[in-house]
Structure formats: C-alpha cells, structure tokens
Amino acid sequence: MFNVAGIEKKIIPKTLPYGKHHVRSYLRQNGNEEEWIKLQGYVYGKKLNEAFAYDGVKPFISYCEKENIEYCIISHKTRYPYSGPAYDLHQSARDWLIRHNLQKNIFFELTKEEKIERIAEQKCTHFIDDLPEFLTLPGFPENLTRILFNPFALNLAQNLPPDIKIMQSWKEIQSMMEKETGLKKHSLFELNTENM
C-alpha cells in the first residue's frame, strides 16, 4: 500500500522493494522526512479502506476466540496527521477494523508512552508490533512476550534484545501460541493487521 501510494505521489521509484519499511527508509535517506509524514497521513487516512488484512489474521483471531484467549488492539496513532490534509486517522482505522470484524477492544493512544501504559493496564501477556524501535522502548511490563512482526524478512533484528521474538507470519505466531502452555483467557494481544 505504501509503495502504491508513494508511486502515485511520484515520491518513490517503481523499483523500490515492497513494504512500508523500504518506503520509509528511502524517503528518510533522501532527506524527505516531510514527504514520509504526509504519505503516512494519506495512507492511514484516505487509502486505508483499500488495505487487506495479512494472511492468517482471521484464523489467528478464530483460534484466540476458540481457546478463550482475549485480545485487544492497542495502536499509537495521532488523531490527525502532523502534516498534510487533516484526515481523521482514528476513524479511518476504526472503520477498517469494523469492516474486517475486528471491532472489539480497540484503543488508540496519542503517545508511545500511553501505548505502553495501556499494554500494562490491559495485562497483556504478549505484544505484537512491526516497529523494532517501539519494542525496545523502556517501560514494558516485565513478563511481557514482545514479538516483532516482520513479514518481509527485513533485517530488523540488529540491536534487538534476545528476548524479542521475530515472526514472519500470523501462522507462525499462532503456532508459537499453540505450543505455549498456561495461556489464560486474560492473555491479550496487540494486532497489527494492515497489509501495507
């Protein structure tokens, strides 16, 4: 999605490898942080309705529900983009989640610190995110299993603490969960479901 939007806006080459991380790196390395900020607003505000859920998300949710494992969606997202048109990013995300039958237990936090506080408040046992820089912030609950979702097998593991698990698919995450014992119905998960 970020590649398509970036090509549409004529700010990235068509030959750029697919994925949000590649687009972000390309724009930042070329001194275009402002374009990256605007592109995020455009994708998460206007184009999100065109995004698909990652393969395996729905079976994973079904597995959680069947096993009485609670989950929640905790997102760090400003209400409006920092730059560009004033899309309501919370409403856009909520609409997308509802359309994909993921409307239960949704929390939008305005800061990363508030997101970490919400994770603790919800007593999450596992937390899934696609940003290694977020997973390495201080303040996470002590016994939390942090999972880096890395579907494009990017080299994101540099400088990651060894206790952060790296998974490339929702099927792999589900398989890990099936092997764990002692998961209670109060186990909760952050879901990053947008296929960007």
mmCIF file of C-alpha atoms in Angstrom, residues 14-155:
data_model
loop_
_atom_site.group_PDB
_atom_site.id
_atom_site.type_symbol
_atom_site.label_atom_id
_atom_site.label_comp_id
_atom_site.label_asym_id
_atom_site.label_seq_id
_atom_site.Cartn_x
_atom_site.Cartn_y
_atom_site.Cartn_z
ATOM 1 C CA LYS A 14 8.683 1.924 -9.049
ATOM 2 C CA THR A 15 11.700 -0.330 -8.489
ATOM 3 C CA LEU A 16 11.773 0.180 -4.711
ATOM 4 C CA PRO A 17 11.308 -3.138 -2.841
ATOM 5 C CA TYR A 18 7.821 -3.631 -1.440
ATOM 6 C CA GLY A 19 6.999 -2.675 2.135
ATOM 7 C CA LYS A 20 6.448 0.236 4.474
ATOM 8 C CA HIS A 21 9.955 -0.045 5.947
ATOM 9 C CA HIS A 22 11.561 0.280 2.491
ATOM 10 C CA VAL A 23 9.473 3.344 1.644
ATOM 11 C CA ARG A 24 10.235 4.984 4.988
ATOM 12 C CA SER A 25 13.968 4.265 4.700
ATOM 13 C CA TYR A 26 14.124 5.519 1.112
ATOM 14 C CA LEU A 27 12.376 8.807 1.895
ATOM 15 C CA ARG A 28 14.361 9.444 5.074
ATOM 16 C CA GLN A 29 17.705 8.619 3.458
ATOM 17 C CA ASN A 30 16.915 11.113 0.708
ATOM 18 C CA GLY A 31 16.035 13.903 3.150
ATOM 19 C CA ASN A 32 12.288 13.621 2.603
ATOM 20 C CA GLU A 33 11.005 13.159 6.172
ATOM 21 C CA GLU A 34 8.188 15.627 5.465
ATOM 22 C CA GLU A 35 7.050 13.545 2.469
ATOM 23 C CA TRP A 36 7.115 10.414 4.660
ATOM 24 C CA ILE A 37 4.888 12.130 7.246
ATOM 25 C CA LYS A 38 2.439 13.273 4.563
ATOM 26 C CA LEU A 39 2.426 9.824 2.945
ATOM 27 C CA GLN A 40 1.538 8.186 6.266
ATOM 28 C CA GLY A 41 -1.396 10.583 6.667
ATOM 29 C CA TYR A 42 -2.549 9.844 3.127
ATOM 30 C CA VAL A 43 -2.279 6.052 3.506
ATOM 31 C CA TYR A 44 -3.726 5.800 7.016
ATOM 32 C CA GLY A 45 -6.348 8.466 6.371
ATOM 33 C CA LYS A 46 -7.545 8.211 2.787
ATOM 34 C CA LYS A 47 -6.275 4.879 1.423
ATOM 35 C CA LEU A 48 -6.694 2.578 4.423
ATOM 36 C CA ASN A 49 -10.052 1.339 3.147
ATOM 37 C CA GLU A 50 -8.118 -0.321 0.276
ATOM 38 C CA ALA A 51 -5.814 -2.279 2.611
ATOM 39 C CA PHE A 52 -6.139 -6.014 3.192
ATOM 40 C CA ALA A 53 -5.583 -7.926 6.407
ATOM 41 C CA TYR A 54 -2.431 -10.033 6.450
ATOM 42 C CA ASP A 55 -2.904 -13.705 5.592
ATOM 43 C CA GLY A 56 -3.508 -15.671 8.749
ATOM 44 C CA VAL A 57 -5.014 -12.869 10.851
ATOM 45 C CA LYS A 58 -8.566 -14.213 10.724
ATOM 46 C CA PRO A 59 -7.576 -17.823 11.573
ATOM 47 C CA PHE A 60 -5.456 -16.416 14.428
ATOM 48 C CA ILE A 61 -8.438 -14.456 15.784
ATOM 49 C CA SER A 62 -10.631 -17.561 15.441
ATOM 50 C CA TYR A 63 -8.009 -19.562 17.342
ATOM 51 C CA CYS A 64 -7.942 -16.977 20.162
ATOM 52 C CA GLU A 65 -11.724 -16.946 20.396
ATOM 53 C CA LYS A 66 -11.954 -20.757 20.359
ATOM 54 C CA GLU A 67 -9.340 -21.007 23.122
ATOM 55 C CA ASN A 68 -10.900 -18.136 25.137
ATOM 56 C CA ILE A 69 -7.758 -16.038 24.728
ATOM 57 C CA GLU A 70 -8.743 -12.407 24.913
ATOM 58 C CA TYR A 71 -7.080 -9.931 22.599
ATOM 59 C CA CYS A 72 -7.098 -6.201 22.125
ATOM 60 C CA ILE A 73 -5.859 -3.726 19.564
ATOM 61 C CA ILE A 74 -3.643 -1.011 21.018
ATOM 62 C CA SER A 75 -2.384 1.492 18.485
ATOM 63 C CA HIS A 76 -0.188 4.579 18.772
ATOM 64 C CA LYS A 77 -1.833 6.944 16.356
ATOM 65 C CA THR A 78 -2.389 10.678 16.436
ATOM 66 C CA ARG A 79 -5.951 11.756 15.702
ATOM 67 C CA TYR A 80 -4.818 13.795 12.681
ATOM 68 C CA PRO A 81 -1.612 13.713 10.604
ATOM 69 C CA TYR A 82 1.216 16.016 11.666
ATOM 70 C CA SER A 83 1.360 17.356 8.125
ATOM 71 C CA GLY A 84 -0.893 17.410 5.082
ATOM 72 C CA PRO A 85 -4.704 17.127 4.961
ATOM 73 C CA ALA A 86 -6.495 16.638 8.308
ATOM 74 C CA TYR A 87 -7.724 13.064 7.835
ATOM 75 C CA ASP A 88 -9.283 11.554 10.985
ATOM 76 C CA LEU A 89 -6.827 8.687 11.422
ATOM 77 C CA HIS A 90 -8.695 7.167 14.363
ATOM 78 C CA GLN A 91 -11.977 6.995 12.467
ATOM 79 C CA SER A 92 -10.282 5.633 9.359
ATOM 80 C CA ALA A 93 -8.619 2.864 11.401
ATOM 81 C CA ARG A 94 -11.828 2.109 13.315
ATOM 82 C CA ASP A 95 -13.797 1.839 10.044
ATOM 83 C CA TRP A 96 -11.182 -0.548 8.630
ATOM 84 C CA LEU A 97 -11.232 -2.709 11.754
ATOM 85 C CA ILE A 98 -15.039 -2.866 11.781
ATOM 86 C CA ARG A 99 -15.079 -3.829 8.099
ATOM 87 C CA HIS A 100 -12.742 -6.714 8.956
ATOM 88 C CA ASN A 101 -14.787 -7.787 12.007
ATOM 89 C CA LEU A 102 -12.072 -6.672 14.436
ATOM 90 C CA GLN A 103 -14.107 -4.093 16.320
ATOM 91 C CA LYS A 104 -13.639 -5.455 19.837
ATOM 92 C CA ASN A 105 -11.303 -3.913 22.445
ATOM 93 C CA ILE A 106 -9.772 -1.113 20.344
ATOM 94 C CA PHE A 107 -7.562 1.517 21.963
ATOM 95 C CA PHE A 108 -5.895 4.442 20.183
ATOM 96 C CA GLU A 109 -3.171 6.120 22.210
ATOM 97 C CA LEU A 110 -1.710 9.502 21.319
ATOM 98 C CA THR A 111 1.814 8.770 22.554
ATOM 99 C CA LYS A 112 4.100 5.753 22.656
ATOM 100 C CA GLU A 113 4.275 6.068 26.435
ATOM 101 C CA GLU A 114 0.471 5.912 26.671
ATOM 102 C CA LYS A 115 0.514 2.835 24.436
ATOM 103 C CA ILE A 116 2.933 1.093 26.808
ATOM 104 C CA GLU A 117 0.771 2.127 29.786
ATOM 105 C CA ARG A 118 -2.298 0.666 28.059
ATOM 106 C CA ILE A 119 -0.457 -2.610 27.438
ATOM 107 C CA ALA A 120 0.276 -2.818 31.176
ATOM 108 C CA GLU A 121 -3.258 -1.756 32.122
ATOM 109 C CA GLN A 122 -4.763 -4.456 29.899
ATOM 110 C CA LYS A 123 -2.417 -7.028 31.467
ATOM 111 C CA CYS A 124 -1.202 -8.182 28.064
ATOM 112 C CA THR A 125 0.950 -11.298 28.158
ATOM 113 C CA HIS A 126 2.080 -10.928 24.516
ATOM 114 C CA PHE A 127 2.518 -7.884 22.327
ATOM 115 C CA ILE A 128 2.923 -7.916 18.545
ATOM 116 C CA ASP A 129 4.280 -4.902 16.659
ATOM 117 C CA ASP A 130 6.093 -4.263 13.387
ATOM 118 C CA LEU A 131 8.349 -1.494 14.697
ATOM 119 C CA PRO A 132 11.557 -2.690 16.368
ATOM 120 C CA GLU A 133 12.204 0.817 17.689
ATOM 121 C CA PHE A 134 8.921 0.665 19.606
ATOM 122 C CA LEU A 135 9.521 -2.797 21.048
ATOM 123 C CA THR A 136 12.851 -1.654 22.507
ATOM 124 C CA LEU A 137 11.448 1.337 24.412
ATOM 125 C CA PRO A 138 11.682 1.251 28.209
ATOM 126 C CA GLY A 139 8.629 0.666 30.379
ATOM 127 C CA PHE A 140 7.155 -2.575 29.045
ATOM 128 C CA PRO A 141 5.734 -4.931 31.697
ATOM 129 C CA GLU A 142 8.401 -7.327 32.957
ATOM 130 C CA ASN A 143 6.847 -10.654 31.921
ATOM 131 C CA LEU A 144 5.524 -9.492 28.561
ATOM 132 C CA THR A 145 6.495 -11.522 25.485
ATOM 133 C CA ARG A 146 7.374 -8.978 22.787
ATOM 134 C CA ILE A 147 7.014 -10.144 19.190
ATOM 135 C CA LEU A 148 8.403 -8.310 16.174
ATOM 136 C CA PHE A 149 6.120 -8.970 13.210
ATOM 137 C CA ASN A 150 8.457 -8.947 10.207
ATOM 138 C CA PRO A 151 6.510 -10.282 7.191
ATOM 139 C CA PHE A 152 9.047 -9.196 4.586
ATOM 140 C CA ALA A 153 12.033 -10.784 6.369
ATOM 141 C CA LEU A 154 13.740 -7.422 6.611
ATOM 142 C CA ASN A 155 16.989 -7.165 8.511
#
